[in-house]
mmCIF file of N, CA and C in Angstrom:
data_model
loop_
_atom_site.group_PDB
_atom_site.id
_atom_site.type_symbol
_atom_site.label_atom_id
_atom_site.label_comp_id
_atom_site.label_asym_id
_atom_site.label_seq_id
_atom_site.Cartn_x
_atom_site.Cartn_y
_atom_site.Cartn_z
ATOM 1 N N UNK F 144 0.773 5.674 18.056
ATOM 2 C CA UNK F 144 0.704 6.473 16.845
ATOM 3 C C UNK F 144 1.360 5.727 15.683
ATOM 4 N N UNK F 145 1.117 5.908 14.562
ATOM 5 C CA UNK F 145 1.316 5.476 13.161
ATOM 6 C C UNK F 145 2.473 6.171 13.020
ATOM 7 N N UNK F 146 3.844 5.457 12.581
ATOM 8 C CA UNK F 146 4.846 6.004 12.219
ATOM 9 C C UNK F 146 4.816 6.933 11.198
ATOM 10 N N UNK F 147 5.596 7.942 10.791
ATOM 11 C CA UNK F 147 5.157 8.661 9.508
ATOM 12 C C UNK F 147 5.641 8.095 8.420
ATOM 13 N N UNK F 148 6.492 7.015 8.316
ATOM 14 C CA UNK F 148 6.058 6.601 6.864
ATOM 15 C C UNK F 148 4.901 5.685 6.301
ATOM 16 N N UNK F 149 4.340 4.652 7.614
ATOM 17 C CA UNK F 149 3.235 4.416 7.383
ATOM 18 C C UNK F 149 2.019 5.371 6.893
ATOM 19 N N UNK F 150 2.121 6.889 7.694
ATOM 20 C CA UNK F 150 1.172 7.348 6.966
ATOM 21 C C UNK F 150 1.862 7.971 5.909
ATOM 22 N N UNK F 151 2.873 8.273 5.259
ATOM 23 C CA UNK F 151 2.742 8.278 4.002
ATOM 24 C C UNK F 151 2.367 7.366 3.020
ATOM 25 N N UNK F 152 2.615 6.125 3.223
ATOM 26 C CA UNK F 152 2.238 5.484 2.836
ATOM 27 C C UNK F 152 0.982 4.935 2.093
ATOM 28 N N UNK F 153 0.037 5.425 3.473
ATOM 29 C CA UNK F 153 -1.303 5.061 3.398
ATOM 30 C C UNK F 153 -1.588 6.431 2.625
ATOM 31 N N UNK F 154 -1.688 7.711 2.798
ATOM 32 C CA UNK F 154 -2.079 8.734 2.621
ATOM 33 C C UNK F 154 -2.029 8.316 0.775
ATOM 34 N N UNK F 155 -0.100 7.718 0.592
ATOM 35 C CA UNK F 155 -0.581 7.869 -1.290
ATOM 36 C C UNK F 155 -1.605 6.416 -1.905
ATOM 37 N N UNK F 156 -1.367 5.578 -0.849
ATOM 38 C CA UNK F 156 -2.384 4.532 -1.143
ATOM 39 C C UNK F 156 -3.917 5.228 -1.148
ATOM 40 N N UNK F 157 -4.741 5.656 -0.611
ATOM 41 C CA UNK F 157 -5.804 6.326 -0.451
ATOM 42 C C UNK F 157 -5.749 7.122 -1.326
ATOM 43 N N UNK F 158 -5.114 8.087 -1.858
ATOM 44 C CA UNK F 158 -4.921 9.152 -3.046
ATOM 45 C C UNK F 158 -5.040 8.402 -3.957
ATOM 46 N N UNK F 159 -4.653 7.070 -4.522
ATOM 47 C CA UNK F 159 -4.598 6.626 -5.532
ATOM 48 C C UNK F 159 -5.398 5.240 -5.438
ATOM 49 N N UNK F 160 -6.802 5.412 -4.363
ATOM 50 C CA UNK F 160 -7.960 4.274 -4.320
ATOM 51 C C UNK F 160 -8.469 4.156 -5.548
ATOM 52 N N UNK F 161 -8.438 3.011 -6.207
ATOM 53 C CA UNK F 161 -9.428 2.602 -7.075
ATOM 54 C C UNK F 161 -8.234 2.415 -8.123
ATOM 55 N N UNK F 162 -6.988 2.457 -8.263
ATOM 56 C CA UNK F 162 -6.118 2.151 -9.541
ATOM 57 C C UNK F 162 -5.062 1.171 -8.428
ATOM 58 N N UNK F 163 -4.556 0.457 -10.152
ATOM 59 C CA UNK F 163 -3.957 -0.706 -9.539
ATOM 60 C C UNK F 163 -2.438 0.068 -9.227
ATOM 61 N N UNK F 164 -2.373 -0.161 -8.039
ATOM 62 C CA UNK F 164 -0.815 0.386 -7.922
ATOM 63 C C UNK F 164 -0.004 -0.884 -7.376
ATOM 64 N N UNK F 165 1.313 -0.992 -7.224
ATOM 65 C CA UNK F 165 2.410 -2.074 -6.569
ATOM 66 C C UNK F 165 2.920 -1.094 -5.880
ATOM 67 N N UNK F 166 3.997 -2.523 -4.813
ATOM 68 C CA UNK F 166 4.526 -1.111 -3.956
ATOM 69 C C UNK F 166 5.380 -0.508 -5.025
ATOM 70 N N UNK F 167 6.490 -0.724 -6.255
ATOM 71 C CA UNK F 167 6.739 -0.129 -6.616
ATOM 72 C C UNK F 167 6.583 0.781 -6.754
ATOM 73 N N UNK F 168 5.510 0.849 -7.239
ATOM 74 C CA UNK F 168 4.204 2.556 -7.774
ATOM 75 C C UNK F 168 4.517 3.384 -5.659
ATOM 76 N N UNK F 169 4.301 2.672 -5.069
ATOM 77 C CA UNK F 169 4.403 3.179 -4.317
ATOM 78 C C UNK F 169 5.424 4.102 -3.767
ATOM 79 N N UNK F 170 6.365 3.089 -3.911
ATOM 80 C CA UNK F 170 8.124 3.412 -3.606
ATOM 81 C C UNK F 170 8.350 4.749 -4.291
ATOM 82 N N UNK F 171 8.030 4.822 -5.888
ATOM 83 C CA UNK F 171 8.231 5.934 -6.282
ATOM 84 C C UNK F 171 7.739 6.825 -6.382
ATOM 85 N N UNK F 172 6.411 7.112 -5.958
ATOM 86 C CA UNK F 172 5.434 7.941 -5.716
ATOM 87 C C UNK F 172 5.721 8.771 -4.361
ATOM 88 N N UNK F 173 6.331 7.835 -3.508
ATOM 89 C CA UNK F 173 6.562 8.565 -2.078
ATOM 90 C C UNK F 173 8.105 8.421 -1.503
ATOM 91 N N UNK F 174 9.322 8.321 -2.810
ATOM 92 C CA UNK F 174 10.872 8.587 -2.160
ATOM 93 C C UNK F 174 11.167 7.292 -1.336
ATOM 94 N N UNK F 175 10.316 6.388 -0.727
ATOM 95 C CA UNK F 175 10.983 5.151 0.163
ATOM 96 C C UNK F 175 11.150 4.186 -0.844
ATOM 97 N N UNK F 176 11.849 3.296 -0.395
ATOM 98 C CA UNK F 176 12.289 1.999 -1.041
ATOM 99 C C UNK F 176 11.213 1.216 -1.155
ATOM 100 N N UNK F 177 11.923 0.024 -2.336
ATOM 101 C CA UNK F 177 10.273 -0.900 -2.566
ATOM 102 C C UNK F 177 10.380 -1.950 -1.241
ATOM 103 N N UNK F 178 11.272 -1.852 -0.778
ATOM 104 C CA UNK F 178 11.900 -2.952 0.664
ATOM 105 C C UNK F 178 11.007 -2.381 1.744
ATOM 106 N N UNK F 179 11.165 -0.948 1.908
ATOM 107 C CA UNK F 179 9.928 -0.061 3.046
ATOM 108 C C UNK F 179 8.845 -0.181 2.973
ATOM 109 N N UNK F 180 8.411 -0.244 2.124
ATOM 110 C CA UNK F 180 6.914 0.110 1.411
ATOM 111 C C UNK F 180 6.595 -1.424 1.457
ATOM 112 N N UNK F 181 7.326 -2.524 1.254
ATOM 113 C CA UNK F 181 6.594 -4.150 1.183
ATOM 114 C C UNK F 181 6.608 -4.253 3.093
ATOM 115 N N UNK F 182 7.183 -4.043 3.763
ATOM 116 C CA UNK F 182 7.628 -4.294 5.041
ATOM 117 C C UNK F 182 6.229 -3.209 5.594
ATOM 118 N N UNK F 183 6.162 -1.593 5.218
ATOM 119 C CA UNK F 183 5.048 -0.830 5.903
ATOM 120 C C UNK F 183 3.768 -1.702 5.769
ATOM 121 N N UNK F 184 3.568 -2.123 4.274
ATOM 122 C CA UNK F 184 2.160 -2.436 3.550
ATOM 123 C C UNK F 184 1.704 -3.752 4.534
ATOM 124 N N UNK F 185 3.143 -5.254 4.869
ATOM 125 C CA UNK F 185 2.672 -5.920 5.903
ATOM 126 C C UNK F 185 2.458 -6.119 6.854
ATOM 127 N N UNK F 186 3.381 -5.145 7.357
ATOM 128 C CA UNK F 186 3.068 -5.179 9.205
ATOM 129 C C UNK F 186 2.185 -4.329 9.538
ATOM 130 N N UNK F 187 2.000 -3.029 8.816
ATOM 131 C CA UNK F 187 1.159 -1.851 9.416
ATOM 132 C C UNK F 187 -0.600 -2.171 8.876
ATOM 133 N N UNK F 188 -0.239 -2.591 7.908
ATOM 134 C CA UNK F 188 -1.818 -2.780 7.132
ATOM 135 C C UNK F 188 -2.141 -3.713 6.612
ATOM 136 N N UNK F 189 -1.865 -4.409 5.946
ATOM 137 C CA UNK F 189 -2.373 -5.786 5.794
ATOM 138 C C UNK F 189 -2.830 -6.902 6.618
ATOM 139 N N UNK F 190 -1.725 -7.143 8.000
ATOM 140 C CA UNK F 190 -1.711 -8.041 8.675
ATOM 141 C C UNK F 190 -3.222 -7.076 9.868
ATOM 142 N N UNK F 191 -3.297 -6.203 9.750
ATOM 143 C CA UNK F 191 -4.449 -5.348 10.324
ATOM 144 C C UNK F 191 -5.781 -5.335 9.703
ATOM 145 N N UNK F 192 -5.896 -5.744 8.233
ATOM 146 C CA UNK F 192 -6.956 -5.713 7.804
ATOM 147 C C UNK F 192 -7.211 -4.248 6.967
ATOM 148 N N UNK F 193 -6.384 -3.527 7.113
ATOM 149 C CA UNK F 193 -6.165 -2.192 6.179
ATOM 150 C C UNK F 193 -5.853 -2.164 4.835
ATOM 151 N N UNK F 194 -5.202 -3.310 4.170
ATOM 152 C CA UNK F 194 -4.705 -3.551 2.945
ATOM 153 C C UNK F 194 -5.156 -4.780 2.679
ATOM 154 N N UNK F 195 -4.662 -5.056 1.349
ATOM 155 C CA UNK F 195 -4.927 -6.435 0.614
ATOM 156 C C UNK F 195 -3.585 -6.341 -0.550
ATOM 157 N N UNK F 196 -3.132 -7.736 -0.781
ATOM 158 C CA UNK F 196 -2.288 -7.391 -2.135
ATOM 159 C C UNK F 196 -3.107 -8.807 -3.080
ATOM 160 N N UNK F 197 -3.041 -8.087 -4.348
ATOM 161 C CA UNK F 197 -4.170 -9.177 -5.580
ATOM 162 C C UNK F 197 -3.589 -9.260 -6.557
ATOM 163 N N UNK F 198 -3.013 -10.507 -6.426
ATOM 164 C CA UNK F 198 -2.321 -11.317 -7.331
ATOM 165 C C UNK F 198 -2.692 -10.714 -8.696
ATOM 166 N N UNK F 199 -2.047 -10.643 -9.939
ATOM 167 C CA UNK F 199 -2.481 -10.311 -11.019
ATOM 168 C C UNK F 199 -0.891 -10.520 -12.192
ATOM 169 N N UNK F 200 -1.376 -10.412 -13.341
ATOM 170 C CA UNK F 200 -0.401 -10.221 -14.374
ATOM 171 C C UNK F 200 0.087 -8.751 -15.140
ATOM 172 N N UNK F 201 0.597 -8.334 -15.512
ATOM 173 C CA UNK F 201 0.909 -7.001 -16.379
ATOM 174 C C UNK F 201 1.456 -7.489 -17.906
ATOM 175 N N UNK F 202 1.348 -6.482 -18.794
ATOM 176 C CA UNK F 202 1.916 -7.074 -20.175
ATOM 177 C C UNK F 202 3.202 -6.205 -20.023
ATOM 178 N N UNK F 203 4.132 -6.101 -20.247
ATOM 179 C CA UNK F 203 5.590 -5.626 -20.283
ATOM 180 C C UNK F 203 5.489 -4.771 -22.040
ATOM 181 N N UNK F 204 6.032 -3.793 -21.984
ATOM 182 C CA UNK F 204 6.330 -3.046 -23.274
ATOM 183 C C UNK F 204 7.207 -4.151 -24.228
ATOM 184 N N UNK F 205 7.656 -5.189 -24.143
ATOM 185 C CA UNK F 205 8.209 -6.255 -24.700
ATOM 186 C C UNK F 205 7.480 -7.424 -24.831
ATOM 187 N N UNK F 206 6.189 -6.991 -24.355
ATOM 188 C CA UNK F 206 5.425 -7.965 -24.750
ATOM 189 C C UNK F 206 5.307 -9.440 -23.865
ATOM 190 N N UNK F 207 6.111 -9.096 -22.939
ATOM 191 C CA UNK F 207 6.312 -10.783 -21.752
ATOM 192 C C UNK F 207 5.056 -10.043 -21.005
ATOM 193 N N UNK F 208 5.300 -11.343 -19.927
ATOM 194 C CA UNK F 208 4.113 -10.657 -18.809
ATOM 195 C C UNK F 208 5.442 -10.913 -17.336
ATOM 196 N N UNK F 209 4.350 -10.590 -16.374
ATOM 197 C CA UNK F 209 4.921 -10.139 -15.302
ATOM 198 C C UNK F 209 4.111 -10.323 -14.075
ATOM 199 N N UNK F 210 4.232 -11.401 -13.350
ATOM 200 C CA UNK F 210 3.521 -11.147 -11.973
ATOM 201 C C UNK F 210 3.736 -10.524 -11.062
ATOM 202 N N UNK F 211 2.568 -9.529 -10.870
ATOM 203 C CA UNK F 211 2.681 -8.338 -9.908
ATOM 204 C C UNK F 211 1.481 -8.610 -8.363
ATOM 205 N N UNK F 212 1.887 -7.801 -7.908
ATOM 206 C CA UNK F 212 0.432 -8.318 -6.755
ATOM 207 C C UNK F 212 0.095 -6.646 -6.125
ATOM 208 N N UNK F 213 -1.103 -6.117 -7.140
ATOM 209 C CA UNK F 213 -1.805 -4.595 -6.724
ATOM 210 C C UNK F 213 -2.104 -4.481 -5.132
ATOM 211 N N UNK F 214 -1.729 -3.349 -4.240
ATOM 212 C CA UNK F 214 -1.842 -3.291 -3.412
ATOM 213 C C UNK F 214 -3.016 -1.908 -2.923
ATOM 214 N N UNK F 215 -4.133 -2.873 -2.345
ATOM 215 C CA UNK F 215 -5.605 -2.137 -2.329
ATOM 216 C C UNK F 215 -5.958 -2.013 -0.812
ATOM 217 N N UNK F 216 -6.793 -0.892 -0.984
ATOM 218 C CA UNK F 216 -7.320 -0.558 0.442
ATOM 219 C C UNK F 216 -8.802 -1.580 0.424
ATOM 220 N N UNK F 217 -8.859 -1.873 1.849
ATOM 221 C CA UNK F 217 -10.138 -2.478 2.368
ATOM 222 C C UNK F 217 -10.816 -1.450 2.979
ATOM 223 N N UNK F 218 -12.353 -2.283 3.189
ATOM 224 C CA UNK F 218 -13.085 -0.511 3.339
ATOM 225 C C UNK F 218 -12.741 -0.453 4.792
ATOM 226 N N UNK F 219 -11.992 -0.851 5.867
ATOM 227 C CA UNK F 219 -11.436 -0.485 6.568
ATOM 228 C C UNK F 219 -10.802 0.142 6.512
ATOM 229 N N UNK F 220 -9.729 0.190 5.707
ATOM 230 C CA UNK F 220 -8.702 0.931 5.466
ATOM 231 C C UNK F 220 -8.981 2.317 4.649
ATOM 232 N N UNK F 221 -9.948 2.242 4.111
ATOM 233 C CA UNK F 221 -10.624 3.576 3.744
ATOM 234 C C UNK F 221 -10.631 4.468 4.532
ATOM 235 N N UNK F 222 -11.356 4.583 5.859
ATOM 236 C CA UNK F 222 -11.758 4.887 6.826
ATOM 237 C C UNK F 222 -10.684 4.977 7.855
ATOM 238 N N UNK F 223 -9.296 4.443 7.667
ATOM 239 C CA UNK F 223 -8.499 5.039 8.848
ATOM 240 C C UNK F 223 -7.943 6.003 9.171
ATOM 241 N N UNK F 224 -8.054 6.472 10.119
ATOM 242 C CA UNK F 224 -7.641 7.609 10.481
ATOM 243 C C UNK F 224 -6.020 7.385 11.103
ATOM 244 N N UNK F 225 -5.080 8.081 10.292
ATOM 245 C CA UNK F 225 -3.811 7.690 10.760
ATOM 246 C C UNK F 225 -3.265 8.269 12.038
ATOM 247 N N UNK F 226 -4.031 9.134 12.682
ATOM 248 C CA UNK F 226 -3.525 9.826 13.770
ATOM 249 C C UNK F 226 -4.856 9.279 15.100
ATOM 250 N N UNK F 227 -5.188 8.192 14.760
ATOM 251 C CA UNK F 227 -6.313 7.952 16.021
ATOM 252 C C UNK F 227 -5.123 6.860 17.195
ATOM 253 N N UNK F 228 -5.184 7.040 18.433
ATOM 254 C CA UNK F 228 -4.650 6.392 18.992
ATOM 255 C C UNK F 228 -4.480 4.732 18.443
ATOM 256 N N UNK F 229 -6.041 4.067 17.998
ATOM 257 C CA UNK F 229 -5.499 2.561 18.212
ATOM 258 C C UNK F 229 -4.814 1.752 17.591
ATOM 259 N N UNK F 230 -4.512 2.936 16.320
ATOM 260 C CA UNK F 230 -3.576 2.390 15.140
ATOM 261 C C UNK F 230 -2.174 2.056 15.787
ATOM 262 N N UNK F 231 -1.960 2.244 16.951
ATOM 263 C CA UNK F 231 -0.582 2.284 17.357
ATOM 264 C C UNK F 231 -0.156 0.682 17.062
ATOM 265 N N UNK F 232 1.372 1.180 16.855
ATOM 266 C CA UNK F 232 2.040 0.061 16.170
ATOM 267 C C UNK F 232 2.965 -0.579 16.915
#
């Protein structure tokens, strides 16, 4: 079984398919740390083929930029079901 913060995890990743989120966005969207959320996103889903992270830039309200890396579902990861046995971790 999928630990439950993995599926929180995934659950706000999927809620928020199709916008660029970081784990930040994540972290604070769902109470865990950005340390949990980089550690869930690689071991539980990425390294599985459930996630992707895509390199990118942001403009900063100060006008710098900022390399960030958006963290996206694959259409695998669309489709998982967090409570199916083979997700086990």
């Amino acid at each position: 079984m999928m630990s439950e913060n993995s599926k929180i995890v995934l659950e706000f990743v999927k809620a928020n398919d199709g916008k660029n989120i970081t784990a930040a966005d994540i972290a604070e969207g769902t109470g865990l740390s950005a340390r949990q959320v980089n550690g869930i996103v690689t071991s539980a889903f990425q390294k599985k083929g459930y996630m992707t992270r895509e390199a990118a830039e942001i403009e900063l309200s100060d006008g710098s930029h900022k390399a960030v890396k958006f963290i996206k579902l694959t259409d695998t990861g669309r489709v998982l079901d967090p409570d199916a046995e083979e997700t086990a971790e």
